[in-house]
mmCIF file of C-alpha atoms and ligand atoms in Angstrom:
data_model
loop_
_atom_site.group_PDB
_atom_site.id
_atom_site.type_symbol
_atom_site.label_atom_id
_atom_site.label_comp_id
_atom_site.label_asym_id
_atom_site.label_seq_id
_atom_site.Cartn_x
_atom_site.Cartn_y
_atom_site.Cartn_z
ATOM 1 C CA UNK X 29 12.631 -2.894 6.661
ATOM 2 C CA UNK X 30 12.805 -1.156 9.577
ATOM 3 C CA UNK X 31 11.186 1.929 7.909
ATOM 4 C CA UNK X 32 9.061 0.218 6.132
ATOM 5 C CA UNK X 33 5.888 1.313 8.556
ATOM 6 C CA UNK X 34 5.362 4.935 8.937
ATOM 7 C CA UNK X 35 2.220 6.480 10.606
ATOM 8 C CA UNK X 36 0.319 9.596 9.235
ATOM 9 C CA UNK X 37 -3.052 11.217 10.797
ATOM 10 C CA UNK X 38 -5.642 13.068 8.934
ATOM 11 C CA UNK X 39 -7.564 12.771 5.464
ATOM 12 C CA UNK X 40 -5.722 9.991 3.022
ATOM 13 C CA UNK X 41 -7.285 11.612 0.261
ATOM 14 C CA UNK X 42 -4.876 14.450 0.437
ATOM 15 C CA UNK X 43 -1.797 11.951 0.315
ATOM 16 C CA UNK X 44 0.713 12.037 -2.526
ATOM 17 C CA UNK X 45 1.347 8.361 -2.916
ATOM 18 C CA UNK X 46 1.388 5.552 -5.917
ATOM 19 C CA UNK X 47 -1.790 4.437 -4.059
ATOM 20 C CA UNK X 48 -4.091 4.674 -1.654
ATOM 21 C CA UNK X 49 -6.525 1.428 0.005
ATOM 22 C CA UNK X 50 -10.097 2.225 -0.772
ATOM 23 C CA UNK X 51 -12.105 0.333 2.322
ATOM 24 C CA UNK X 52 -14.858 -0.705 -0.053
ATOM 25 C CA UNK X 53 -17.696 -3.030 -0.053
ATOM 26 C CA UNK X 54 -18.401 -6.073 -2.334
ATOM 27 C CA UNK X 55 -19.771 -3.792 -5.149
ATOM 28 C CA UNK X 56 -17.474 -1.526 -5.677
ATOM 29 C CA UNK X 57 -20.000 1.720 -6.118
ATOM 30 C CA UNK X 58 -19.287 3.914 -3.299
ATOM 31 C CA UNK X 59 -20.358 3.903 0.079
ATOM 32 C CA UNK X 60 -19.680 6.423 3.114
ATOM 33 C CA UNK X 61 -17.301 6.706 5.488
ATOM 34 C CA UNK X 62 -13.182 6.892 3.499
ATOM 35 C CA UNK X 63 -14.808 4.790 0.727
ATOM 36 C CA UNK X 64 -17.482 8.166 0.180
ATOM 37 C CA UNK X 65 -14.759 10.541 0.841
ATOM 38 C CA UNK X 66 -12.492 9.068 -1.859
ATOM 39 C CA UNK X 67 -14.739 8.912 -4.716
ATOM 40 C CA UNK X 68 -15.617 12.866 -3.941
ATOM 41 C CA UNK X 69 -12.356 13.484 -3.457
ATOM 42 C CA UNK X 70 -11.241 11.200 -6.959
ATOM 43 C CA UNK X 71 -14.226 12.762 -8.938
ATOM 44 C CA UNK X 72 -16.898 10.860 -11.386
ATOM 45 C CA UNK X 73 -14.201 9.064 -13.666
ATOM 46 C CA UNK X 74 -13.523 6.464 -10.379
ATOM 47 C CA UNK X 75 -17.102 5.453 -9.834
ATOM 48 C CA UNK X 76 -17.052 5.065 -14.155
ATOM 49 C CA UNK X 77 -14.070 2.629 -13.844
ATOM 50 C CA UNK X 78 -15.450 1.083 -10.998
ATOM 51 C CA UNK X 79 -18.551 0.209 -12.540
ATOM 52 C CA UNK X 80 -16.587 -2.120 -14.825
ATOM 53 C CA UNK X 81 -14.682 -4.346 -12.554
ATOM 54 C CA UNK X 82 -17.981 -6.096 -11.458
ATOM 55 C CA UNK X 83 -17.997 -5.996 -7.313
ATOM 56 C CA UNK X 84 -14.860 -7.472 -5.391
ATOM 57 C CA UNK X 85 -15.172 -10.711 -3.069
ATOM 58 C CA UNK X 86 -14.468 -9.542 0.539
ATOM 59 C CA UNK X 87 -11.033 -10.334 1.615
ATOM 60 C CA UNK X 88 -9.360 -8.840 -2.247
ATOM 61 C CA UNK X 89 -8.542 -6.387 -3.828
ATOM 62 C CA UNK X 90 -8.405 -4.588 -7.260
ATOM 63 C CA UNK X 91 -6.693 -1.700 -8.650
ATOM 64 C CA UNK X 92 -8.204 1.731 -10.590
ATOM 65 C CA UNK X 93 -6.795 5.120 -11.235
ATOM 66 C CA UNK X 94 -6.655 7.985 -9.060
ATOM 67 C CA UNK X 95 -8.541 10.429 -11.344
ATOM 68 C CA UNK X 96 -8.392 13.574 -9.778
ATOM 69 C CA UNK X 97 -6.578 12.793 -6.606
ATOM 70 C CA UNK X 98 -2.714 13.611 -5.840
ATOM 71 C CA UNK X 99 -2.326 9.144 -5.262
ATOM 72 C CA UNK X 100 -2.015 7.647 -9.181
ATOM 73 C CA UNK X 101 -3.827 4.534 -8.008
ATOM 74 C CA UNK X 102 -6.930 3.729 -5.789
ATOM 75 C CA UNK X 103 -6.674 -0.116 -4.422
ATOM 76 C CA UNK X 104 -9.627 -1.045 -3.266
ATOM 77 C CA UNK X 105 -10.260 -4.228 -1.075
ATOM 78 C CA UNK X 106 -13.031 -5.330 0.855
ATOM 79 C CA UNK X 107 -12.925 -5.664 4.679
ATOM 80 C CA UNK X 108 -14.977 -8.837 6.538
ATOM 81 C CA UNK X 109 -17.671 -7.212 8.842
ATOM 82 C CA UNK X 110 -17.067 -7.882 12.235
ATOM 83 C CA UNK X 111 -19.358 -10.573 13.837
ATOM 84 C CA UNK X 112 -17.397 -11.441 17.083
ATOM 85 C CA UNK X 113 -14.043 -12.683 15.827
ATOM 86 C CA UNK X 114 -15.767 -16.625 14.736
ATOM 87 C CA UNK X 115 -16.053 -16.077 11.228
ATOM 88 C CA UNK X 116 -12.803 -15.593 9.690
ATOM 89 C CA UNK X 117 -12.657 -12.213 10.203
ATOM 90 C CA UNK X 118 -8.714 -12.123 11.229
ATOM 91 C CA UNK X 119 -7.839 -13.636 7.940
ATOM 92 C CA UNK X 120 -10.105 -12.004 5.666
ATOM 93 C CA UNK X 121 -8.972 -8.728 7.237
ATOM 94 C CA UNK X 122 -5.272 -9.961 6.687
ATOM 95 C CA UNK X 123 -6.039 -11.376 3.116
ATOM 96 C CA UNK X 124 -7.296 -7.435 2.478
ATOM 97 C CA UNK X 125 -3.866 -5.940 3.418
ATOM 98 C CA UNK X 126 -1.784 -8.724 1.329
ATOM 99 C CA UNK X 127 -4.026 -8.922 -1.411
ATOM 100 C CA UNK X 128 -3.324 -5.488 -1.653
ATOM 101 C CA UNK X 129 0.216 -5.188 -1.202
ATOM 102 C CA UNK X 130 0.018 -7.909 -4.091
ATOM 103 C CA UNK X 131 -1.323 -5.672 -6.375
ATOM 104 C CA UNK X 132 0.961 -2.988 -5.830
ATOM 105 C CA UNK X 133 4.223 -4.696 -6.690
ATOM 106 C CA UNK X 134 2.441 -6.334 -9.572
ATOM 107 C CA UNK X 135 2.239 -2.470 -11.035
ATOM 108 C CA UNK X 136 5.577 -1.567 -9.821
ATOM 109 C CA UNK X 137 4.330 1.058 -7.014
ATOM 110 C CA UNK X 138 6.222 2.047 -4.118
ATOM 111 C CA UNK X 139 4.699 4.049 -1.587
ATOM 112 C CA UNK X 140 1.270 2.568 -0.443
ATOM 113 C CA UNK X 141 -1.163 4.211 2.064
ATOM 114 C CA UNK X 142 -3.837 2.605 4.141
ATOM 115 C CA UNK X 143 -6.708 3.514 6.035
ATOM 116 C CA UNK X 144 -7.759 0.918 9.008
ATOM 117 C CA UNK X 145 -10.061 -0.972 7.155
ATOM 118 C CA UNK X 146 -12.723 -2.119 8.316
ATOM 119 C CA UNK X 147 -12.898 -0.039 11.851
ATOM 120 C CA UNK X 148 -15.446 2.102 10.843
ATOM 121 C CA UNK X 149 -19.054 0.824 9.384
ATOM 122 C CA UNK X 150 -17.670 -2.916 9.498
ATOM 123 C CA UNK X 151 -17.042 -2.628 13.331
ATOM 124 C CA UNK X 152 -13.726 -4.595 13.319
ATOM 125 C CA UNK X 153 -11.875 -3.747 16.673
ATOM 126 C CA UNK X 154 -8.985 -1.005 16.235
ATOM 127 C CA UNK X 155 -6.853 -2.904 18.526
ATOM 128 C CA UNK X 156 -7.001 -6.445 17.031
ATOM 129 C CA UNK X 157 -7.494 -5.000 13.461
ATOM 130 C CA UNK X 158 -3.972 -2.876 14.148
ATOM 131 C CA UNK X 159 -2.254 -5.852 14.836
ATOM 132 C CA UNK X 160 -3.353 -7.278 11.733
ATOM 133 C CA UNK X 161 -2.356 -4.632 9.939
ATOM 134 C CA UNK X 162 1.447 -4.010 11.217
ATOM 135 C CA UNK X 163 1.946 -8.225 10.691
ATOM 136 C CA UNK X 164 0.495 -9.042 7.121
ATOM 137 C CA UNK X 165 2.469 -5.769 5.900
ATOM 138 C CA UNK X 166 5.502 -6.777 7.829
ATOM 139 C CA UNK X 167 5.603 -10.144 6.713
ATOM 140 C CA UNK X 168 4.879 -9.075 2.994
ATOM 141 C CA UNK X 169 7.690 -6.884 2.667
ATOM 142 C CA UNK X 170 9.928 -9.283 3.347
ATOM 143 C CA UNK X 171 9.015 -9.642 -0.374
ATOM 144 C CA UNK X 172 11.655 -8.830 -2.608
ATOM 145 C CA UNK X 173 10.566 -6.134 -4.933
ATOM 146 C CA UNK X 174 7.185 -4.764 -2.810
ATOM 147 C CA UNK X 175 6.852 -1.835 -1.893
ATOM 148 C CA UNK X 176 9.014 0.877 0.082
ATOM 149 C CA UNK X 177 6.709 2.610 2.015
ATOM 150 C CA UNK X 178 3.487 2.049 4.085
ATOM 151 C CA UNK X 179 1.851 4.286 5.565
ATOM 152 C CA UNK X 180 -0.990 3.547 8.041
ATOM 153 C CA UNK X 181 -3.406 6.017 8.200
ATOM 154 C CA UNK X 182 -4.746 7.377 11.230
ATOM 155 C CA UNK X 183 -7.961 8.971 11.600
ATOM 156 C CA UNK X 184 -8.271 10.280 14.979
ATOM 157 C CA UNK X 185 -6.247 10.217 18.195
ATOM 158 C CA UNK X 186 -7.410 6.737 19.612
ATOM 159 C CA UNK X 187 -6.105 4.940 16.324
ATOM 160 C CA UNK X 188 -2.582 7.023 16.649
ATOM 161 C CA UNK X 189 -2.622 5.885 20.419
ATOM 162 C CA UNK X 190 -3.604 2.236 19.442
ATOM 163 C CA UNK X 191 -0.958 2.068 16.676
ATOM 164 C CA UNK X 192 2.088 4.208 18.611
ATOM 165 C CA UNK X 193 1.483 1.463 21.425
ATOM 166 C CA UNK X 194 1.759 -1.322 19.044
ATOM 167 C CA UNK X 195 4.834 -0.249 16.905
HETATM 168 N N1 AR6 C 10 -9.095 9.265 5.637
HETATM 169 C C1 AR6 C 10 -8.581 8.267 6.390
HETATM 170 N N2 AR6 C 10 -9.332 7.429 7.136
HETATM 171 C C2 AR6 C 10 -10.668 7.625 7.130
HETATM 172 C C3 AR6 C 10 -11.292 8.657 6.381
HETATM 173 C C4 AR6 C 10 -10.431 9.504 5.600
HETATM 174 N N3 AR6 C 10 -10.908 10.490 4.850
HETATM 175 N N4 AR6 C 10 -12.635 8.586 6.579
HETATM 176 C C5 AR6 C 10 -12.840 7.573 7.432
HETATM 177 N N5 AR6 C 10 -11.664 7.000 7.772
HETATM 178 P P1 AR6 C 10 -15.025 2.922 7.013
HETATM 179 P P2 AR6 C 10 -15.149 -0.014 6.837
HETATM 180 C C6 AR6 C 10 -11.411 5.850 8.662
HETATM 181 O O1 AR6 C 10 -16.340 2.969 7.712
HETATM 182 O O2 AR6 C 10 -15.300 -0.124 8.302
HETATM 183 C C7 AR6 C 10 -18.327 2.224 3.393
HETATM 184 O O3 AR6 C 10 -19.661 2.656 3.328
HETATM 185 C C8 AR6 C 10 -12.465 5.533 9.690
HETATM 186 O O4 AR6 C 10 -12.302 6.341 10.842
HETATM 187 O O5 AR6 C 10 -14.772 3.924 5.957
HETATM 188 O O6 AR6 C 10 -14.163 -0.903 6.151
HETATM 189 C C9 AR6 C 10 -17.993 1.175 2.347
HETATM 190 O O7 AR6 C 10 -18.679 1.407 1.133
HETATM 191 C C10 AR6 C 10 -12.192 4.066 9.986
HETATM 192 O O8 AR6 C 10 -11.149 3.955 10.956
HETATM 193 O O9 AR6 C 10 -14.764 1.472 6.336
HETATM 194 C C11 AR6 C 10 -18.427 -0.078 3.011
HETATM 195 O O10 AR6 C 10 -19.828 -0.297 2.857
HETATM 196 C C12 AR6 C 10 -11.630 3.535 8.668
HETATM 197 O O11 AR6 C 10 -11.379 4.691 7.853
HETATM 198 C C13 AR6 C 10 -18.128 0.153 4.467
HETATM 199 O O12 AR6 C 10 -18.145 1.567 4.634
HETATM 200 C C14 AR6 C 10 -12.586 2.620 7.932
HETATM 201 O O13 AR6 C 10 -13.916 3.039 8.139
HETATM 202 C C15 AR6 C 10 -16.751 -0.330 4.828
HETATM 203 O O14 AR6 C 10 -16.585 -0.224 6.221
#
């Protein structure tokens, strides 16, 4: 338990993992920001499967291949956008991390990575959104048969900083 939680920087396209957490929107075609840079990174064959999963509601999650990246699975969930904390974005935002963790025990996987969703285009605060993160996969793992391993993905020295401080 107490390893449960490690912290990695850089590009989680590169990771070798059962599966990495797509931050994607509702439709589930691509977008920019890690949702654009794991579709390049996965190739064509994603985008094909992705097309027939028809969208994702924000707050879940669903599960595709990894095509041509090193991770075997892509989970892709949908982060709330932030609109001042008033509109369930806490919950959605923790819904996106279990939902996800969900579907990773349902297919047996063990190591997970994540990027922060929603920080980026969706404007969710780093600081409140890390403490959503660390709890929902804390309190998930308590689960007996989830996963092993999270990592938390860092992209950039203020989200190391925010997350170091919190763990
Ligand atoms: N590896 C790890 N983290 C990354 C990478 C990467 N290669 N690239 C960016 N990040 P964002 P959102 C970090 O904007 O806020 C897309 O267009 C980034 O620094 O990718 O959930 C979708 O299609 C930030 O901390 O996702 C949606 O329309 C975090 O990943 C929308 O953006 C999330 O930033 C989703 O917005």
């Amino acid at each position: 338990m107490n390893n449960l939680i490690e912290l990695t920087s850089g590009d989680i396209t590169r990771l070798d993992v059962d599966a990495i957490v797509n931050a994607a929107n509702n439709s589930l075609l691509g977008g920019g920001g890690v949702d654009g840079a794991i579709h390049r990174a996965a190739g064509p064959e994603l985008l094909a499967e992705c097309r027939t999963l028809g969208g994702c509601e924000t707050g879940t999650a669903k599960i595709t291949k990894g095509y041509a990246l090193p991770a075997r699975h892509v989970i892709h969930t949908v982060g709330p956008v932030w609109h001042g904390g008033n509109g369930g974005e806490q919950e959605l935002l923790a819904s996106c991390y279990r939902q996800s963790l969900l579907l990773a025990k349902q297919h047996a996987l063990r190591t997970v990575a994540f990027p922060a969703i929603s920080c980026g285009v969706y404007g969710y605060p780093l600081q409140a959104a890390a403490q959503v993160a660390i709890r929902s996969v804390r309190e998930f793992a308590t689960d007996p048969g989830s996963v092993e391993k999270v990592y938390l993905v860092c992209f950039g020295d203020e989200m190391l900083e925010v997350y170091h401080g919190l763990l």
